[in-house]
Coordinates of C-alpha atoms in Angstrom, one line a residue:
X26 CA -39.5 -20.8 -17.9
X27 CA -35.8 -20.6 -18.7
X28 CA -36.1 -17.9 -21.1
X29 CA -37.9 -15.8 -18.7
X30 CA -35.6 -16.8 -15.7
X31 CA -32.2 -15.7 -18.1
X32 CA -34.0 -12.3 -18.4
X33 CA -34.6 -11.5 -15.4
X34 CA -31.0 -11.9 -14.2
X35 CA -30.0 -10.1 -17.1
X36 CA -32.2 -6.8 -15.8
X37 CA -30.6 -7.6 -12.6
X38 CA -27.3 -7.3 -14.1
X39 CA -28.0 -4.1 -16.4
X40 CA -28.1 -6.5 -19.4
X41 CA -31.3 -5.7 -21.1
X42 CA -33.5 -2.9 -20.4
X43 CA -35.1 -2.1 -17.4
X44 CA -38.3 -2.1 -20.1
X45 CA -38.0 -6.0 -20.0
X46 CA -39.1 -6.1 -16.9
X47 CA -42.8 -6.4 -17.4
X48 CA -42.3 -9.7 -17.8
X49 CA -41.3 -10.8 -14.1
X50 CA -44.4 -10.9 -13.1
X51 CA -44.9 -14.5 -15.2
X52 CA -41.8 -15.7 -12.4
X53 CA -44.2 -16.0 -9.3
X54 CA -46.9 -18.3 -11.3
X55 CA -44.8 -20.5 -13.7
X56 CA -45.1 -24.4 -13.4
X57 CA -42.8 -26.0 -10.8
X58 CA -41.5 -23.0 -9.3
X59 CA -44.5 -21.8 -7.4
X60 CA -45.4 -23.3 -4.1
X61 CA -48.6 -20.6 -3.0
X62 CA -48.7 -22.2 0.4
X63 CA -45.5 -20.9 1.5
X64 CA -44.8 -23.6 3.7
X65 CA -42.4 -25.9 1.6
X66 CA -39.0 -26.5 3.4
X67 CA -36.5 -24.0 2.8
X68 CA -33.0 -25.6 1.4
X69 CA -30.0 -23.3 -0.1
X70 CA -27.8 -25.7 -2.6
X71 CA -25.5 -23.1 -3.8
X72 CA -24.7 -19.8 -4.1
X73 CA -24.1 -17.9 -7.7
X74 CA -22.3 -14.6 -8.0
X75 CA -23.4 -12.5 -10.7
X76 CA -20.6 -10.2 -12.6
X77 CA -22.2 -8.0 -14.9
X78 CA -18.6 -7.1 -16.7
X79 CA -17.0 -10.6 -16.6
X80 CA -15.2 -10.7 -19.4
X81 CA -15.5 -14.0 -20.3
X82 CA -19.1 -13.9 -20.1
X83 CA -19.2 -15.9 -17.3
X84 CA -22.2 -14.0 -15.3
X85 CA -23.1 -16.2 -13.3
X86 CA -20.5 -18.8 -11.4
X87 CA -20.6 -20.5 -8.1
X88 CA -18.6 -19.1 -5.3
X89 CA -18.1 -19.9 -1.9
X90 CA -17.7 -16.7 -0.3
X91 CA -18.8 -13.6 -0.8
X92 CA -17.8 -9.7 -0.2
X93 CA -19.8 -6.8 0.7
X94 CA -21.5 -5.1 -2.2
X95 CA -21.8 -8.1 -4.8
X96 CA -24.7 -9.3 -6.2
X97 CA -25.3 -13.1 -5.3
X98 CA -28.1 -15.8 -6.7
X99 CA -29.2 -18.5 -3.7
X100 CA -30.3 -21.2 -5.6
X101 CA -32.4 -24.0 -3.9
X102 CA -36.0 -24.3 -3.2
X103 CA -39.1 -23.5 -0.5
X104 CA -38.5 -19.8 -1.2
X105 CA -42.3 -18.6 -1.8
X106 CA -43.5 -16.6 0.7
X107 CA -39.7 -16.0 2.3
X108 CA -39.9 -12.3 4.0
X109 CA -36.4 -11.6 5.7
X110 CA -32.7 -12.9 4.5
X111 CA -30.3 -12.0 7.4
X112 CA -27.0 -12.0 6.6
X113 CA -24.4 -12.0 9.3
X114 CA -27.5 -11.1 11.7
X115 CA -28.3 -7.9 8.8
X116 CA -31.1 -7.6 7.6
X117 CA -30.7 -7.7 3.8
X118 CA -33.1 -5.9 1.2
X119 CA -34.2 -8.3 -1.7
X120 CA -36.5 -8.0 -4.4
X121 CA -39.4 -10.6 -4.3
X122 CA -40.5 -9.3 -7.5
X123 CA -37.5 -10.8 -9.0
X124 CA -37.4 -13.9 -6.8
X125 CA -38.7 -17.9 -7.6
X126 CA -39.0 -20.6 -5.4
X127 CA -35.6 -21.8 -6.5
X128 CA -33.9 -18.3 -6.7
X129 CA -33.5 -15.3 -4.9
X130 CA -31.3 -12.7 -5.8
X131 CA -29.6 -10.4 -3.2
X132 CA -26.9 -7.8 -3.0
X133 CA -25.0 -7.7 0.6
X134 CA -25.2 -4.6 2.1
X135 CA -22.1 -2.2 3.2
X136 CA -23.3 -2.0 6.6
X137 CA -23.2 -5.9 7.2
X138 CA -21.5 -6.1 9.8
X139 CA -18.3 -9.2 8.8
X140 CA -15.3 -9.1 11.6
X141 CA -17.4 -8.2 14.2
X142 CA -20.5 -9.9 13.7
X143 CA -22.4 -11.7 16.9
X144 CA -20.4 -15.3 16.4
X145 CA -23.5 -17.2 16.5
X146 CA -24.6 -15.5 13.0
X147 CA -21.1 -14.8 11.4
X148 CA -20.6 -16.6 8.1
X149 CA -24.1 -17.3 7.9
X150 CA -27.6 -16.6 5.7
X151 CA -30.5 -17.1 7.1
X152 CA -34.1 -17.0 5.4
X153 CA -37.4 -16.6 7.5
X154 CA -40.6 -17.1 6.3
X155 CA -43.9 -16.6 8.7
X156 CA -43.5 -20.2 10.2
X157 CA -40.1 -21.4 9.2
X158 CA -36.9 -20.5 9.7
X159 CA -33.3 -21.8 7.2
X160 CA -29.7 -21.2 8.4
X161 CA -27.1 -21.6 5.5
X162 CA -23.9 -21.5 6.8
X163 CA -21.8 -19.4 3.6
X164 CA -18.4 -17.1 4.3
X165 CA -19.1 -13.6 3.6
X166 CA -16.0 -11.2 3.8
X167 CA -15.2 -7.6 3.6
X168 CA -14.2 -6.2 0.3
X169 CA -10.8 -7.2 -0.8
X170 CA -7.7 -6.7 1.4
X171 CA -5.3 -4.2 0.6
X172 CA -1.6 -3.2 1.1
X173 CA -0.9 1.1 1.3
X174 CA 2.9 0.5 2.9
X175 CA 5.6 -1.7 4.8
X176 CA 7.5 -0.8 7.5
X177 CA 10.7 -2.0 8.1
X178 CA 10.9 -3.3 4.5
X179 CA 14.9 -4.2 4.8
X180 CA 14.8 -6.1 8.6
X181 CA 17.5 -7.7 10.2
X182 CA 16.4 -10.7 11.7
X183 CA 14.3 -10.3 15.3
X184 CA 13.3 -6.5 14.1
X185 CA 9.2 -5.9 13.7
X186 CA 8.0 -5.5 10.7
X187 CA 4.0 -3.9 10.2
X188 CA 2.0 -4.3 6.9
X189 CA -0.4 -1.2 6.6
X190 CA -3.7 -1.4 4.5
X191 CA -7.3 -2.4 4.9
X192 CA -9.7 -5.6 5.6
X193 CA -6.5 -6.7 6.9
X194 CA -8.3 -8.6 9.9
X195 CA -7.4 -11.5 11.9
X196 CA -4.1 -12.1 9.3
X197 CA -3.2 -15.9 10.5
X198 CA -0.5 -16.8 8.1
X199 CA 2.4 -14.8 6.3
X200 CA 4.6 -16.1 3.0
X201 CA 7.8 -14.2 2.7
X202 CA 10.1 -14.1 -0.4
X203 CA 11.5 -17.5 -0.6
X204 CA 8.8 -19.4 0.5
X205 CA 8.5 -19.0 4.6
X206 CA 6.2 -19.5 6.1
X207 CA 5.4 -17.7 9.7
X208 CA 1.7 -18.7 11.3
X209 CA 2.8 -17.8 15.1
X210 CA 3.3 -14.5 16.7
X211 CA 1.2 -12.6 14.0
X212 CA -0.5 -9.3 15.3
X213 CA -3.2 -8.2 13.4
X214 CA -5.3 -4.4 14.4
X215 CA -9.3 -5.5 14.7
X216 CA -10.1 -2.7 12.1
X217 CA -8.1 -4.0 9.6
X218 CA -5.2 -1.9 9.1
X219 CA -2.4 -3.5 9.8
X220 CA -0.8 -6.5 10.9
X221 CA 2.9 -7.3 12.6
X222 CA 5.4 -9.9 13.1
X223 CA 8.8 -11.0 13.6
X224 CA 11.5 -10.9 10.9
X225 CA 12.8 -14.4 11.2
X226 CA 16.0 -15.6 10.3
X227 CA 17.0 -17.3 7.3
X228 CA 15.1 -15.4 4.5
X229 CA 17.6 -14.6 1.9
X230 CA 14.8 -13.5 -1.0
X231 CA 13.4 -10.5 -1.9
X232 CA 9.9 -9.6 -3.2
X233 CA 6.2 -9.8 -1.6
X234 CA 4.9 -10.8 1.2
X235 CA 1.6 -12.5 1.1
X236 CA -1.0 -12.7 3.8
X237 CA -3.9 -14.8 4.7
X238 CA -7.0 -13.3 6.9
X239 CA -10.4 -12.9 7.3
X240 CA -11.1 -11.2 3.4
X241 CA -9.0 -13.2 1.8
X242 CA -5.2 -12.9 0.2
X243 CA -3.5 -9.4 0.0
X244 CA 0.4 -9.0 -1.6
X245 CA 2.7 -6.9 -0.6
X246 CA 4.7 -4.6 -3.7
X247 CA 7.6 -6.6 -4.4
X248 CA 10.1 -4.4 -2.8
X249 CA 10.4 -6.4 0.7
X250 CA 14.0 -7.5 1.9
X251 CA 15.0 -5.7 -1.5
X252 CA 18.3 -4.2 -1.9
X253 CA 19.1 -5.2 -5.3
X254 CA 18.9 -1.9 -6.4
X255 CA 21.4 -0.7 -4.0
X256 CA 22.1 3.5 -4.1
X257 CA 24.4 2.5 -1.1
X258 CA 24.4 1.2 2.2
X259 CA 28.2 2.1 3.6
X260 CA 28.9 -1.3 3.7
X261 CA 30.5 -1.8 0.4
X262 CA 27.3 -1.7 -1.9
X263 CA 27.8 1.7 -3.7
X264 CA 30.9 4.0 -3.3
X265 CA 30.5 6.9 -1.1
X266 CA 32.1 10.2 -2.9
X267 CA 34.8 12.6 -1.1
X268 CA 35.6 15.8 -2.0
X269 CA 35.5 19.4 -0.2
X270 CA 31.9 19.7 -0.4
X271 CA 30.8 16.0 1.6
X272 CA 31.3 14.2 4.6
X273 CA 33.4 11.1 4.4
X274 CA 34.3 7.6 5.4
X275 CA 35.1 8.9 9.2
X276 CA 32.1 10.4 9.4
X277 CA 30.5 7.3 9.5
X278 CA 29.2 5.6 12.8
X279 CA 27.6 2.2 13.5
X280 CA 24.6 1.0 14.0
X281 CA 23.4 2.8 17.4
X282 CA 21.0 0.2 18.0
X283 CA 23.2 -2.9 17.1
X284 CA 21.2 -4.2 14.8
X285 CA 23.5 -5.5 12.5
X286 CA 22.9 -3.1 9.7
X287 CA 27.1 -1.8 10.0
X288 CA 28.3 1.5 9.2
X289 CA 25.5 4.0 9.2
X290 CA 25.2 7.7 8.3
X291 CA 24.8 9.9 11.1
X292 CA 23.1 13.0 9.3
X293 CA 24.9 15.8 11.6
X294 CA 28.2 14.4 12.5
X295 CA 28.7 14.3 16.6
X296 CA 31.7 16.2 15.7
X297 CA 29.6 18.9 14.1
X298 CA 27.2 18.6 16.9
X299 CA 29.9 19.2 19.5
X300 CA 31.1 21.8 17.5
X301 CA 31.4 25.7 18.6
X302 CA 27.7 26.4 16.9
X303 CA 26.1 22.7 18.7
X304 CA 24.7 21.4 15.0
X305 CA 23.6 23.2 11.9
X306 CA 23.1 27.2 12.6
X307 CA 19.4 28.6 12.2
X308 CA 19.8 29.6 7.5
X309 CA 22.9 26.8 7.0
X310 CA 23.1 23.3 5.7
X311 CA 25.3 20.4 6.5
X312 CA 27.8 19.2 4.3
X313 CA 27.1 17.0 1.5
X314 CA 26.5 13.0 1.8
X315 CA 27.0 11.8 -1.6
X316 CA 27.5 8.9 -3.7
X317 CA 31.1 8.6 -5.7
X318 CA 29.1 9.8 -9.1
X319 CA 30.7 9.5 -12.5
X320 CA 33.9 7.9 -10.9
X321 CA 31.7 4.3 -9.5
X322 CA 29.9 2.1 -12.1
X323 CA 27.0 1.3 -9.3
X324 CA 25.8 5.3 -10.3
X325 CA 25.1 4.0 -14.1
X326 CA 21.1 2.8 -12.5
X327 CA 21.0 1.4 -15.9
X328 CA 22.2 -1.5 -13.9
X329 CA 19.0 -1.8 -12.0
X330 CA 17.0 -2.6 -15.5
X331 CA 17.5 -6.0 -15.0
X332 CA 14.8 -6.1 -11.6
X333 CA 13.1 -2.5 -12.7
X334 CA 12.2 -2.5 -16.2
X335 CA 12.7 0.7 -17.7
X336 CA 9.3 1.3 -19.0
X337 CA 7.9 1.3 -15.5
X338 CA 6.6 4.9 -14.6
X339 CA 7.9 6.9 -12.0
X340 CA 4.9 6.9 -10.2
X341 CA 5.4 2.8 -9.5
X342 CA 9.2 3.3 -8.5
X343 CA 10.4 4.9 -5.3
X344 CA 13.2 5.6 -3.0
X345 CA 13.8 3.6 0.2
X346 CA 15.7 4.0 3.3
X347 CA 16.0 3.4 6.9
X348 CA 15.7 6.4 9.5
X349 CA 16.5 6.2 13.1
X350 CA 15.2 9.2 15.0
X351 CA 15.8 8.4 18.4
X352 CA 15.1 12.0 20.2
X353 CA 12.3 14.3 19.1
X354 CA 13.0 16.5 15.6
X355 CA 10.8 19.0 15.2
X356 CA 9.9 22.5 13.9
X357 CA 13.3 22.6 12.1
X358 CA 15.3 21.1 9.2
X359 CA 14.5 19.4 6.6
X360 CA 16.3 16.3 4.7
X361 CA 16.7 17.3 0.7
X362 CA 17.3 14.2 -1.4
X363 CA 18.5 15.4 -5.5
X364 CA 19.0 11.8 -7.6
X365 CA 22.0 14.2 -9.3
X366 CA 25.0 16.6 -8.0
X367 CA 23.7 19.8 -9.4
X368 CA 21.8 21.8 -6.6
X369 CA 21.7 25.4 -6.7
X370 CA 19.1 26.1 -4.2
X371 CA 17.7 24.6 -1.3
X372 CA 14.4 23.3 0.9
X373 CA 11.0 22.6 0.6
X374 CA 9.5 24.8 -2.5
X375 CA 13.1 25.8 -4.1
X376 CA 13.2 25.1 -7.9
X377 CA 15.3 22.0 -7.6
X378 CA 12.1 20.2 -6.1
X379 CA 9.6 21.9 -9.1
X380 CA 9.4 20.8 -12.7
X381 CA 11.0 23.2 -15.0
X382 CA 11.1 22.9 -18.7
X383 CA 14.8 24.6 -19.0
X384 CA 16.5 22.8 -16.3
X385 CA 17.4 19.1 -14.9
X386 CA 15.3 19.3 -11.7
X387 CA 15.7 15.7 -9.4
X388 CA 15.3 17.1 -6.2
X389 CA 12.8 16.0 -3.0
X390 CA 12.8 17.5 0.4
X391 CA 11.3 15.1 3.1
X392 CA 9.9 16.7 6.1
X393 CA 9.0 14.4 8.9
X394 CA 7.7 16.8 11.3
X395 CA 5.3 18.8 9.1
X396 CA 1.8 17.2 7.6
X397 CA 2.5 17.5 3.5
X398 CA -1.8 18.7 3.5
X399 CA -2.3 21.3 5.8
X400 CA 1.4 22.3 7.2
X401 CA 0.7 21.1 11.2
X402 CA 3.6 20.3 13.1
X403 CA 3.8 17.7 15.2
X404 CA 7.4 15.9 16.4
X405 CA 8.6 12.8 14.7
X406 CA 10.6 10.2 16.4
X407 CA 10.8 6.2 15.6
X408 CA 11.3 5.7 18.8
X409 CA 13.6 2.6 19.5
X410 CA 13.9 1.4 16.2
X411 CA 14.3 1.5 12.5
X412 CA 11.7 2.7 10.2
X413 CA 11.4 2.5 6.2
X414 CA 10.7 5.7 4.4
X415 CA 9.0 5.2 0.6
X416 CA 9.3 8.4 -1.7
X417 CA 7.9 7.8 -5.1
X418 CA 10.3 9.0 -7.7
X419 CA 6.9 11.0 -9.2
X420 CA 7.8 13.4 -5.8
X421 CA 11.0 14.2 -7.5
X422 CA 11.2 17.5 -9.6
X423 CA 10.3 17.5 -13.3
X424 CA 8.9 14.0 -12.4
X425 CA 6.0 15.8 -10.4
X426 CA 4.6 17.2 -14.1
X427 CA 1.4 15.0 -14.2
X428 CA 1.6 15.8 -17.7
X429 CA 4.5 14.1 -18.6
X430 CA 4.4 10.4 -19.3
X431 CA 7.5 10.2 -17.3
X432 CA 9.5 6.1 -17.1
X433 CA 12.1 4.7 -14.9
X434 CA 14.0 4.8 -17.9
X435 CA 13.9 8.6 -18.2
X436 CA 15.3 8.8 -14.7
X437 CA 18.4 7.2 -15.3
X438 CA 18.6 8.9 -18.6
X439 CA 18.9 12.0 -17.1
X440 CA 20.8 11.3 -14.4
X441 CA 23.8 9.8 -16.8
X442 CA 23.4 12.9 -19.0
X443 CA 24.2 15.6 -15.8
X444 CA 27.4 16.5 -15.6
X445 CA 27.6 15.1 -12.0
X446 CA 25.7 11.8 -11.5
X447 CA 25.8 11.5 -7.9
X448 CA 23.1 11.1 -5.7
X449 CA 22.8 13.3 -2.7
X450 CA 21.6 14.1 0.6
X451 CA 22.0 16.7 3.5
X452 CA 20.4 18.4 6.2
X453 CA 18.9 21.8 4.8
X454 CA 18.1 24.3 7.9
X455 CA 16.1 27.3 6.2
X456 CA 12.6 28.6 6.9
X457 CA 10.3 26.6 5.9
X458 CA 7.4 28.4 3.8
X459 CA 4.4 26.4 3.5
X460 CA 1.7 28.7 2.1
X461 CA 1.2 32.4 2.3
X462 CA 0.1 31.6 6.1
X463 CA 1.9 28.9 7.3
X464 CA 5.9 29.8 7.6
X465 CA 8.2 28.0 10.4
X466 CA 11.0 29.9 11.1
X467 CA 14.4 27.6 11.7
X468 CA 16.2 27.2 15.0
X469 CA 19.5 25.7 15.6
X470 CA 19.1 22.1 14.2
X471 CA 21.1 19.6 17.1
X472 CA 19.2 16.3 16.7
X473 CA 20.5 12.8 16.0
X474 CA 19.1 11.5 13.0
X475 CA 20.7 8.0 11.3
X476 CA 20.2 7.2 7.3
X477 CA 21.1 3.5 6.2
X478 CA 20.3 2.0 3.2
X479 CA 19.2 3.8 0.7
X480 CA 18.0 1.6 -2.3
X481 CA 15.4 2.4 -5.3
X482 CA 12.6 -0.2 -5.2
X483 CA 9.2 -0.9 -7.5
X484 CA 6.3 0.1 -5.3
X485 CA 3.5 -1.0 -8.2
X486 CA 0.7 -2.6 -6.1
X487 CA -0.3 -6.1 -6.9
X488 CA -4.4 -6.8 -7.1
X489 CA -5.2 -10.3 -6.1
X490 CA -8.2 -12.0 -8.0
X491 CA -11.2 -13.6 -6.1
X492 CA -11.3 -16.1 -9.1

């Protein structure tokens, strides 16, 4: 009988041959295991998943929970003659074919429902045959949670802070860098995509934060609180560069909101805003905000190496920064980021944003008001706050060649072999071409928008194992 039983799970877990299956029909009548009456008591004593591609060969291992669309063995006894498993309330297809009085093998169903299933039957199997009825109280969860962003990745103490992702339901208890802990005051959305909180005070670590929720664990990337890798914040962490061309130290404001975060950028100067045009003419672009370049050591990024190693690709490293758009920007202007001083053209489409195979191309234009698929517009604000911006570095010029097997360390590279290593920024105010269809004409740009913190973060997301 245990040769036959191995085989069958095997067929159930593509192992042998679906040929092999002609001998199943031996399970029904063999010794012990049948009970024809069908009215032996029904008792589940554990519950087996089976892993077809465990690599330890492991197929079979006890578990107790389980997630949607995984395979699971309920091992016990009374089975014969069982004719409905509800799981979560669901009624759940299984094979009695394949099925002993001590095993039955079934696979739960997408569509059970987990968060909001009927609490009298969440977390719970139960087996009916004609005149008996066995409740088996087991965890099931949603398939694994996941993390797609952070906002608010750099928060002063008393800011929100909202994990985006999925199966993130009822998220009861946060670890952040350094070890604290926060189970009060924890928001979580009833569909799973997010969940909020309150940045206490006190945590001086960077890294991931790590939840705790209906499915399980999820992990943020290891960029929260994370400024090691500093471009500059205009507090004294990076040199800001002066020449003709830029803004400079007076041009700085603080912190509109009070926040603590200091000296902030203020992307139009209220000078320039005040001015005899009223901001940045329909064609023109600000000034230049720049880093100090080949005169600061913090522009060798070769320093970073240390918390980014310099085999990671450019698709798992990205630039941060804060925005504060307090008004409504729309329909015009557009912010152009080049990780070197050597623009010749501007805006969304111009070569500097492109991969090119003659020139050193490290430019990104981010446009907040515009939807990157289909070229909508819609306004963009943040309201009363702060919010964290993540462009991966594989956004950035030659780094968008999906054919190259571009690093972290080919980035800095090429940015210490320009001629003019500092990173830049400004307000570019030209048309804005889309497609062959889609072109929004510029208007005179007057809106306040606030840049802080600008820092170059690993974004590689982290998979947490059931097992």
């Amino acid at each position: 009988m245990k040769t036959i039983f191995n085989t069958a799970k095997k067929v159930l877990l593509g192992l042998l041959p679906l040929g092999l299956l002609v001998m199943t029909p031996f399970l029904a009548s063999c010794g012990d295991d049948n009970d024809d009456s069908g009215s032996a008591q029904m008792v589940i004593n554990k519950v087996y998943l089976e892993n077809a591609s465990a690599e330890d060969s492991v197929y079979d291992r006890e578990v107790s929970f389980a997630r949607l669309g995984q395979l699971i063995r309920l091992e016990g006894s009374g089975f014969t003659g069982l004719k409905h498993v509800y799981v979560n309330g669901y009624d759940t297809y299984f094979n009695n074919a394949l099925m002993t009085d001590n095993n039955v093998w079934i696979t739960l169903n997408a569509n059970t429902p987990v968060a909001k299933a009927e609490a009298s039957v969440r977390n719970t199997i139960q087996l009916v045959k004609d005149n008996a009825t066995y409740t088996y109280q087991f965890t099931i969860r949603a398939s694994s949670p996941s993390v797609t962003s952070v906002d608010n990745t750099l928060p002063r103490p008393g800011e929100k802070v909202t994990v985006y992702g999925n199966n993130l339901q009822e998220t009861t208890h946060l670890t952040l860098p350094g070890g604290v802990e926060i189970t009060e005051g924890i928001t979580s959305d009833e569909d799973g995509k997010w969940y909020s909180f309150t940045m206490p005070s006190g945590v001086t670590e960077s890294g991931s934060i790590t939840s705790e929720g209906a499915n399980g664990t999820a992990v943020t990337p290891a960029y929260f609180n994370n400024d090691k890798c500093y471009v500059i914040n205009f507090d004294g962490k990076g040199a800001l560069g002066s020449w003709s061309a830029t803004y400079q130290s007076e041009n700085l404001v603080d912190d509109p909101l009070g926040t603590g975060r200091g000296k902030v950028v203020q992307l139009v100067p209220q000078s320039v805003l005040d001015g005899d045009n009223g901001g940045i003419k329909a064609g023109a672009n600000s000034l230049l905000w720049a880093t100090a370049g080949n005169d600061s050591p913090d522009d060798d990024w070769s320093r970073m190496f240390s918390y980014i190693p310099a085999t990671t690709p450019v698709d798992s490293v990205a630039l941060q920064f804060d925005v504060y758009v307090p008004g409504s920007w729309t329909g015009s202007g557009q912010l152009e980021f080049s990780l070197q001083n050597n623009l010749s053209n501007y805006g969304f489409g111009s070569g500097g944003t492109k991969y090119s195979k003659d020139y050193m191309t490290q430019a990104c234009v981010w446009v907040p008001w515009m939807d990157s698929e289909t070229g909508a517009v819609s306004a963009f604000t943040t309201g009363n706050r702060w919010q964290t911006i993540t462009i991966p570095l594989s956004k950035f010029g030659r780094y968008t060649n999906k054919d190259g097997s571009y690093t972290f360390q080919n980035v800095v590279d090429d940015r210490n072999s320009g001629s003019y290593r500092n990173f830049v920024f400004l307000l570019v105010n030209s048309d804005l071409e889309f497609d062959t269809d889609i072109t929004h004409a510029a208007s005179l740009f007057n809106e306040k928008v606030y840049i802080d913190n600008l820092r170059i973060v690993p974004i590689s997301s982290i998979t947490v194992s059931d097992f």
